[in-house]
Tab-separated table of C-alpha atoms in Angstrom:
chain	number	residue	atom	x	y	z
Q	274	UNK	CA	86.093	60.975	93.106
Q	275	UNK	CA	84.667	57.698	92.483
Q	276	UNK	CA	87.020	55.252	90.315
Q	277	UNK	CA	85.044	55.389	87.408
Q	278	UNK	CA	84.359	58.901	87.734
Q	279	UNK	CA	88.301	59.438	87.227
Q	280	UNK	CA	88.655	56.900	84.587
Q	281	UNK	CA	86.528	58.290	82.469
Q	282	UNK	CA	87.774	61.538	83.266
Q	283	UNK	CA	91.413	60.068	82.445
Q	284	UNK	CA	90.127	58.781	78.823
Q	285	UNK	CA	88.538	61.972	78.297
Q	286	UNK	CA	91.577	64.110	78.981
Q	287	UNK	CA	93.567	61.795	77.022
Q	288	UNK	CA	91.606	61.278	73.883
Q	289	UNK	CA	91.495	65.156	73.616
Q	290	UNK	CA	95.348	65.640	74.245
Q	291	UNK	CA	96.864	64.616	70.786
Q	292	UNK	CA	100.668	64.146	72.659
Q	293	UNK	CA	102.344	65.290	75.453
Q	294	UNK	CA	101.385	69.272	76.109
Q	295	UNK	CA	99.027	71.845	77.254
Q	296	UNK	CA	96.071	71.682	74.527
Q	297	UNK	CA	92.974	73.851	74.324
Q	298	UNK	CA	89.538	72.122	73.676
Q	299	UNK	CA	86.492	73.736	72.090
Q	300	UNK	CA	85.029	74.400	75.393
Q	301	UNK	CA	86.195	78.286	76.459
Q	302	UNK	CA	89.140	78.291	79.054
Q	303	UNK	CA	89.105	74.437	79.557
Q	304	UNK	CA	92.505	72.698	78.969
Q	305	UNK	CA	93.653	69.124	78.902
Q	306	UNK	CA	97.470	68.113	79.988
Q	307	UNK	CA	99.007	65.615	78.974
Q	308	UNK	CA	102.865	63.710	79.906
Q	309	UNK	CA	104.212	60.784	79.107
Q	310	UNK	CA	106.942	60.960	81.905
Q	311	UNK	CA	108.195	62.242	85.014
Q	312	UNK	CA	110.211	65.975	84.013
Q	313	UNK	CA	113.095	68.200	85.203
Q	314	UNK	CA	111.255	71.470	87.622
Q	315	UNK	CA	109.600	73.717	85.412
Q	316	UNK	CA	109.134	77.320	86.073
Q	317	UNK	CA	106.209	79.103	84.787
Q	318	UNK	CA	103.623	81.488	86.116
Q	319	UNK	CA	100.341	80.039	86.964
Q	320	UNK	CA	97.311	82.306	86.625
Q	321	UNK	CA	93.963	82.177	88.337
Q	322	UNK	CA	92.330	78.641	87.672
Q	323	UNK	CA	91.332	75.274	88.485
Q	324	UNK	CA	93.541	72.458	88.260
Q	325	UNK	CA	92.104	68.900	88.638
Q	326	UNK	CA	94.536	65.705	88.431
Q	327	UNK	CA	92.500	62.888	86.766
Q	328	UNK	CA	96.401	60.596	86.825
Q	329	UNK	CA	99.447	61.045	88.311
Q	330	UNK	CA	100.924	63.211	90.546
Q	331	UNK	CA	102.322	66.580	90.289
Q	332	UNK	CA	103.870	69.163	92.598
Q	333	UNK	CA	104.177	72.861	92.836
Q	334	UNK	CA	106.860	74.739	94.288
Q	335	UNK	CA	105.956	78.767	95.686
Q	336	UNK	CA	109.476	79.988	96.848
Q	337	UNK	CA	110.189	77.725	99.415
Q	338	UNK	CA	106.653	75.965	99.748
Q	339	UNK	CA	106.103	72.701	98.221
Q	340	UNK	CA	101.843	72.008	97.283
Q	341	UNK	CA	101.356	68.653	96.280
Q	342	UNK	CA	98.533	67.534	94.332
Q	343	UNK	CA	97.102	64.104	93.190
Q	344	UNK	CA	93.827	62.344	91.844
Q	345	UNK	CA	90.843	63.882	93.786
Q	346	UNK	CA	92.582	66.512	95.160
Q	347	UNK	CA	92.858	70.023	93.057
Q	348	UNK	CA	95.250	72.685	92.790
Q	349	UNK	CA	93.470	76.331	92.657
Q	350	UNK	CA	95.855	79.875	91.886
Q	351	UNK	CA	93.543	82.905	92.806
Q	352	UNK	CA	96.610	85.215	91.870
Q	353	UNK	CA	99.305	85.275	89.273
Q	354	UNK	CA	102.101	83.362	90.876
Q	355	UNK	CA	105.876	82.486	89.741
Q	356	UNK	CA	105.861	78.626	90.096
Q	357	UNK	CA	108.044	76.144	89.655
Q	358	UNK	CA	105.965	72.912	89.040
Q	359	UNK	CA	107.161	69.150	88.422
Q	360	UNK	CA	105.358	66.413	87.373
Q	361	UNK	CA	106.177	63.478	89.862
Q	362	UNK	CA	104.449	60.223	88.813
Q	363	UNK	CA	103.815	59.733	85.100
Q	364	UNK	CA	104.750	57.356	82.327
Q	365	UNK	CA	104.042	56.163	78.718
Q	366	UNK	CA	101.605	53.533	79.691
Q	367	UNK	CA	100.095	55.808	82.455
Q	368	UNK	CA	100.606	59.582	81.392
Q	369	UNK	CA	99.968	62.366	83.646
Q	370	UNK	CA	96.653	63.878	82.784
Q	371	UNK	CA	95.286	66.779	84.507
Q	372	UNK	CA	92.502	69.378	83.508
Q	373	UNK	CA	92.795	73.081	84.025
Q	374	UNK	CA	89.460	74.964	84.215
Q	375	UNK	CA	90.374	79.489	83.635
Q	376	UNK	CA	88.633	81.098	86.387
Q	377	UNK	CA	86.824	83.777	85.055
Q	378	UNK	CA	86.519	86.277	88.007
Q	379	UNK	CA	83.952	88.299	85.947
Q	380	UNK	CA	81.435	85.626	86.190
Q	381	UNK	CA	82.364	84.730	89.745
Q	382	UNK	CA	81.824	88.131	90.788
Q	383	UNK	CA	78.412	88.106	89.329
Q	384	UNK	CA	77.719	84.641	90.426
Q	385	UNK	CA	78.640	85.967	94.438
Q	386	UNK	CA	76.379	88.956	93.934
Q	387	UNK	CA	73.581	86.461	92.231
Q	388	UNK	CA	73.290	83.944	94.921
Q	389	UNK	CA	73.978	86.580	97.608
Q	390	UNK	CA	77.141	84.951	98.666
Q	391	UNK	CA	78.287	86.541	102.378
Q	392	UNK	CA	81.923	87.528	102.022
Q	393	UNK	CA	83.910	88.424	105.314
Q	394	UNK	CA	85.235	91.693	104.373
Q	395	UNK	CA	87.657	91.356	107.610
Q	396	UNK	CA	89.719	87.744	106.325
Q	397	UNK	CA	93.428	88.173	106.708
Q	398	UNK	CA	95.191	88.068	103.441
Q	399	UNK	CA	95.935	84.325	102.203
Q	400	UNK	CA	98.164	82.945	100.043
Q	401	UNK	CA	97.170	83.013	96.195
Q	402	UNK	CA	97.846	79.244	95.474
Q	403	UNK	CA	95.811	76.179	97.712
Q	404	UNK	CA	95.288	72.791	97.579
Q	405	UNK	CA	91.748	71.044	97.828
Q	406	UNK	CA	89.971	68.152	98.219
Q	407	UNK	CA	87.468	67.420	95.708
Q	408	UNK	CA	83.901	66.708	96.805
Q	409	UNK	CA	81.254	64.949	95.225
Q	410	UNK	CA	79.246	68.240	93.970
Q	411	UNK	CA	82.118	69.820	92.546
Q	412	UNK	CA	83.298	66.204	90.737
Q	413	UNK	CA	79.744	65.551	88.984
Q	414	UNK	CA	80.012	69.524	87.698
Q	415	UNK	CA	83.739	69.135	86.268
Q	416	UNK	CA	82.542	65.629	84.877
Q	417	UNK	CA	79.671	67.037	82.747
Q	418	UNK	CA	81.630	69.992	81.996
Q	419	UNK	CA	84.780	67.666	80.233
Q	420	UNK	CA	81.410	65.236	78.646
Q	421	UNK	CA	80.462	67.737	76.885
Q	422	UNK	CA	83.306	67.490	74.213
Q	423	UNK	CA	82.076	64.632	72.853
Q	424	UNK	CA	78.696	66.597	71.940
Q	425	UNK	CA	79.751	69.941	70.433
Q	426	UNK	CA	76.195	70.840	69.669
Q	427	UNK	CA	75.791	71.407	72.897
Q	428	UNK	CA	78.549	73.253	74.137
Q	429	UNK	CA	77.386	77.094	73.436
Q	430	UNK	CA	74.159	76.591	75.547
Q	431	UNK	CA	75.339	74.008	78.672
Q	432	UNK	CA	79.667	74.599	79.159
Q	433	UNK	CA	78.554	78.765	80.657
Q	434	UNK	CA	76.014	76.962	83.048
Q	435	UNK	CA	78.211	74.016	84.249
Q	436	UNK	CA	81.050	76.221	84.810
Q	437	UNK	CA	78.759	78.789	86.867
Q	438	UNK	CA	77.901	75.681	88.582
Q	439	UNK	CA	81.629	74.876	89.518
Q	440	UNK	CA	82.225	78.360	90.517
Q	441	UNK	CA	79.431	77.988	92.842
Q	442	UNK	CA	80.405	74.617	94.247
Q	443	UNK	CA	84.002	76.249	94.678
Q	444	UNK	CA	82.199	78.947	96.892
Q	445	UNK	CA	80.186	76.943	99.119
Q	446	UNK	CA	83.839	74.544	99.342
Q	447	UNK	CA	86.326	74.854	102.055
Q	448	UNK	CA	88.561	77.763	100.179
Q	449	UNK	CA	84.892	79.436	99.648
Q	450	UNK	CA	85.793	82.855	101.166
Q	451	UNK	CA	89.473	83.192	99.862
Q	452	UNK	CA	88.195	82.659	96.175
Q	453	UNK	CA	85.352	85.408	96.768
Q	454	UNK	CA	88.549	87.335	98.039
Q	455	UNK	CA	89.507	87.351	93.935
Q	456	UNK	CA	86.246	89.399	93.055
Q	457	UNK	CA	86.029	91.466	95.903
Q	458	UNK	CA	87.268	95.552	95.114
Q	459	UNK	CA	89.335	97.245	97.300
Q	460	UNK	CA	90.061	93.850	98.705
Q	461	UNK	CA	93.492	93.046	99.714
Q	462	UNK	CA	93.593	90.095	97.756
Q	463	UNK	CA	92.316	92.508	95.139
Q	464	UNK	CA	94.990	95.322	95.665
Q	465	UNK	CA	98.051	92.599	95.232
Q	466	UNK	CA	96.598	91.222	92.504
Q	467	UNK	CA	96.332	94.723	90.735
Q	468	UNK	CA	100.145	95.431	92.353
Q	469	UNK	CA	101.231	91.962	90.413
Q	470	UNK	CA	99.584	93.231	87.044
Q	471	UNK	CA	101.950	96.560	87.529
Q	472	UNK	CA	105.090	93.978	87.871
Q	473	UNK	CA	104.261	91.914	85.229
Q	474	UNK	CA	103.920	94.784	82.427
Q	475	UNK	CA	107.435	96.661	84.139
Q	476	UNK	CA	109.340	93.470	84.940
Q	477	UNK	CA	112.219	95.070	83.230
Q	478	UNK	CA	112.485	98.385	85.457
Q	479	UNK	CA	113.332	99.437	88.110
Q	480	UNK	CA	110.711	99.822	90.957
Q	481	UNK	CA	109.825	101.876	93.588
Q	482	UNK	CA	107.675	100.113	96.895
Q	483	UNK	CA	106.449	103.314	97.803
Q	484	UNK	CA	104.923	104.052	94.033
Q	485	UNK	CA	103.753	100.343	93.733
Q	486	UNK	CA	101.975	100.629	97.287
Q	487	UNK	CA	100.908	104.033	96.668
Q	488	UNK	CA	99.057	102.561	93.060
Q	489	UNK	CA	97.087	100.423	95.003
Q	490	UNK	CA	95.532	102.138	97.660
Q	491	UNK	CA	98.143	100.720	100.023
Q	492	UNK	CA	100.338	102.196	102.682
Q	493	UNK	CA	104.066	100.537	102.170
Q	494	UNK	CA	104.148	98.524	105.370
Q	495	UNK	CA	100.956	96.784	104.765
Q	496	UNK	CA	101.748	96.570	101.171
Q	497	UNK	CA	104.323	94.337	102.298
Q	498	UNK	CA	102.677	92.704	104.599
Q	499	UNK	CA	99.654	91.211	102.253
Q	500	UNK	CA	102.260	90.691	99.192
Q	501	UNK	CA	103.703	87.908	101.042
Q	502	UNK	CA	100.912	86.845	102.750
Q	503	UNK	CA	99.558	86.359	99.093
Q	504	UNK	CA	102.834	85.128	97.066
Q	505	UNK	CA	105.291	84.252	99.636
Q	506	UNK	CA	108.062	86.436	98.667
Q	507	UNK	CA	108.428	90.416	98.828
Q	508	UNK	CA	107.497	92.403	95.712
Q	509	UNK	CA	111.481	92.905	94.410
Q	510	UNK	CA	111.750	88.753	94.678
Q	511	UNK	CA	108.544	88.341	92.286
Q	512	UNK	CA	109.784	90.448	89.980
Q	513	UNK	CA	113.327	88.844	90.253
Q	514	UNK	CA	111.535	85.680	89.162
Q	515	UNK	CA	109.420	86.863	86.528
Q	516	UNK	CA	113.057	88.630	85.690
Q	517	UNK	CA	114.662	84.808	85.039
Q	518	UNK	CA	111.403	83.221	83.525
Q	519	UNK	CA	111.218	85.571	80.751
Q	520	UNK	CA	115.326	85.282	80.360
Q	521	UNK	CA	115.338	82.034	79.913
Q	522	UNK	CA	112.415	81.637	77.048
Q	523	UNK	CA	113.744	84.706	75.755
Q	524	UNK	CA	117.228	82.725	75.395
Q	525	UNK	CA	115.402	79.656	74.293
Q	526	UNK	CA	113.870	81.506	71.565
Q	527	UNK	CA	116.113	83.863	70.388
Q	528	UNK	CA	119.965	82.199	71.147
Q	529	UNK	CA	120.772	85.034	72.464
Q	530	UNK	CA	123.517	84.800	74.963
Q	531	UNK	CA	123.338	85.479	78.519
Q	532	UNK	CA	125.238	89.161	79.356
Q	533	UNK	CA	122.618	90.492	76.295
Q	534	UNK	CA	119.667	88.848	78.052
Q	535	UNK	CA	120.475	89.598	81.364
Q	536	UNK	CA	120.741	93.765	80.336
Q	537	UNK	CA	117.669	92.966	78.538
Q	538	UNK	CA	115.373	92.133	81.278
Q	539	UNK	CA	116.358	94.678	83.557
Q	540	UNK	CA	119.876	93.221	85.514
Q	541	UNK	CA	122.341	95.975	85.247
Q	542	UNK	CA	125.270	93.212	86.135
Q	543	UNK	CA	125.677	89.786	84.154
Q	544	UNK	CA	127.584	88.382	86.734
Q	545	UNK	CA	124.611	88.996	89.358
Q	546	UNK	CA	122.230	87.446	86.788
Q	547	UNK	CA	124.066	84.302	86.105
Q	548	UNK	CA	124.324	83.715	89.842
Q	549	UNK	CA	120.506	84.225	90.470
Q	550	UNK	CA	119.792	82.741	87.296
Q	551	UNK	CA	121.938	79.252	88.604
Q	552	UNK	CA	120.232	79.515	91.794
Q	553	UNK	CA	116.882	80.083	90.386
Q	554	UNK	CA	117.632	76.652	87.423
Q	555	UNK	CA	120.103	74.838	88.766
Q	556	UNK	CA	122.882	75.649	86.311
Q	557	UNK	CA	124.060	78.708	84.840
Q	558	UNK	CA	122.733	80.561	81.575
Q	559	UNK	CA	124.877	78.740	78.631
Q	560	UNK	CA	124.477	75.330	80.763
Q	561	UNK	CA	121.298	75.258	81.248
Q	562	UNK	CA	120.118	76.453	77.542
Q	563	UNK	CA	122.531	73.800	75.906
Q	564	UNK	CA	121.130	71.346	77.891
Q	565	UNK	CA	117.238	71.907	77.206
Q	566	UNK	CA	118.114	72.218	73.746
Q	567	UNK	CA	120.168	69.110	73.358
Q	568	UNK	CA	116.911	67.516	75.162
Q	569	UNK	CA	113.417	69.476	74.921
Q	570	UNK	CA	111.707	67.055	77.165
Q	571	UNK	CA	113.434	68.460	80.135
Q	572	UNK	CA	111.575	71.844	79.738
């Protein structure tokens, strides 16, 4: 990406990012980011999408894999994946600014059938979460697509097309055949992604491999095998994580205090949730609430 290119990019994403945050824009699954400093390791769970770094530099930690992105490089999760992500270079006078683009993987499906896109049906699984450099094709398409909310008028009619146009750029990039992987049924990438849908609605119960494995079409040794091929981590450490995510808003939101959260998510001991949790945040439960409280910029 040219310099101008990302400086216009970078007063784009900042004039429609009214303070530091993740804000929507009028323009369907397109989101500006915005930070004012460097911050603590935040977990969250990043769903399927694009994300382009117009300033600064961020990382992303996947269990024990660290995917660093930076200005003409982007950041794309075909899978929902438990990630703890930290902003690394940012500051008041040059914020982080990034742009996150939803994959929809209804279009994309259509788009691979429209063009006629060849997808190897035999690619090993691949992890869900890549970094990529960004070419000129696929710059000039996320360019127009961010131009066009300074003319709203012509939004309804142009964003669909430019974003079919990324999708198709994506494609025909060097990830091209693991993000047809996504759309693909039956696929493995597919199956996990269906097997992480299960986890994320029954975070808080107990699970069976065999009955998650047998839901998607999958005996229980290659169920295994493709889960952490695609996340990283086995299916019991996913939903440990999405386990200590949800405890920790839940105590953010609610005060409510660590043995009641712990029961609440699905740990049968608090004493075995604290220590996970601590590993997991750094400090235990009370600790680590206090302190985001006493200071919200951390989280």
């Amino acid at each position: 990406m040219s310099q101008n290119q990302l400086q216009e990019l970078a007063g784009l994403v900042d004039k429609f990012s009214l303070g530091n945050g993740i804000h929507s824009t009028a323009i369907d699954g397109l989101n500006c980011i915005k930070l004012g400093e460097i911050n603590d390791r935040l977990p969250s769970v990043y769903t399927p999408s694009l994300c382009v770094i117009v300033q600064g530099k961020k990382r992303a930690l996947l269990h024990d894999e660290i995917y660093q992105y930076q200005p003409s490089e982007y950041l794309l999760a075909s899978v929902d994946l438990p990630v703890i992500g930290q902003v690394i270079e940012a500051s008041q006078d040059k914020p982080y600014l990034c742009l996150q683009i939803e994959l929809d993987l209804h279009q994309l499906a259509e788009l691979i059938v429209q063009t006629g896109f060849s997808v190897n049906n035999n690619l090993t699984s691949q992890r869900g979460i890549f970094v990529g450099n960004m070419d000129a094709a696929l710059n000039d398409g996320v360019l127009r697509l961010v131009r066009l909310l300074e003319a709203p008028k012509d939004i309804p009619l142009l964003a669909p097309m430019i974003k079919r146009e990324i999708y198709y750029r994506l494609l025909n990039g060097q990830y091209g055949q693991v993000i047809a992987q996504m759309t693909q049924s039956g696929s493995h990438m597919q199956r996990i992604s269906a097997a992480i849908q299960i986890l994320k609605a029954d975070y808080n119960k107990p699970i069976k491999i065999e009955d998650l494995a047998n839901q998607v079409g999958m005996s229980v040794s290659s169920f295994h095998s493709h889960f952490k091929a695609v996340t990283a981590m086995s299916p019991l450490q996913y939903q440990k994580r999405l386990r200590l995510m949800e405890a920790r808003k839940i105590m953010l939101a609610e005060t409510q205090d660590a043995a009641a959260t712990a029961y609440r998510v699905g740990y049968e001991s608090p004493s075995q949730f604290s220590r996970e949790y601590a590993r997991m945040f750094g400090l235990p439960p009370k600790r680590d609430v206090s302190l985001i409280l006493s200071n919200p910029a951390i989280a």
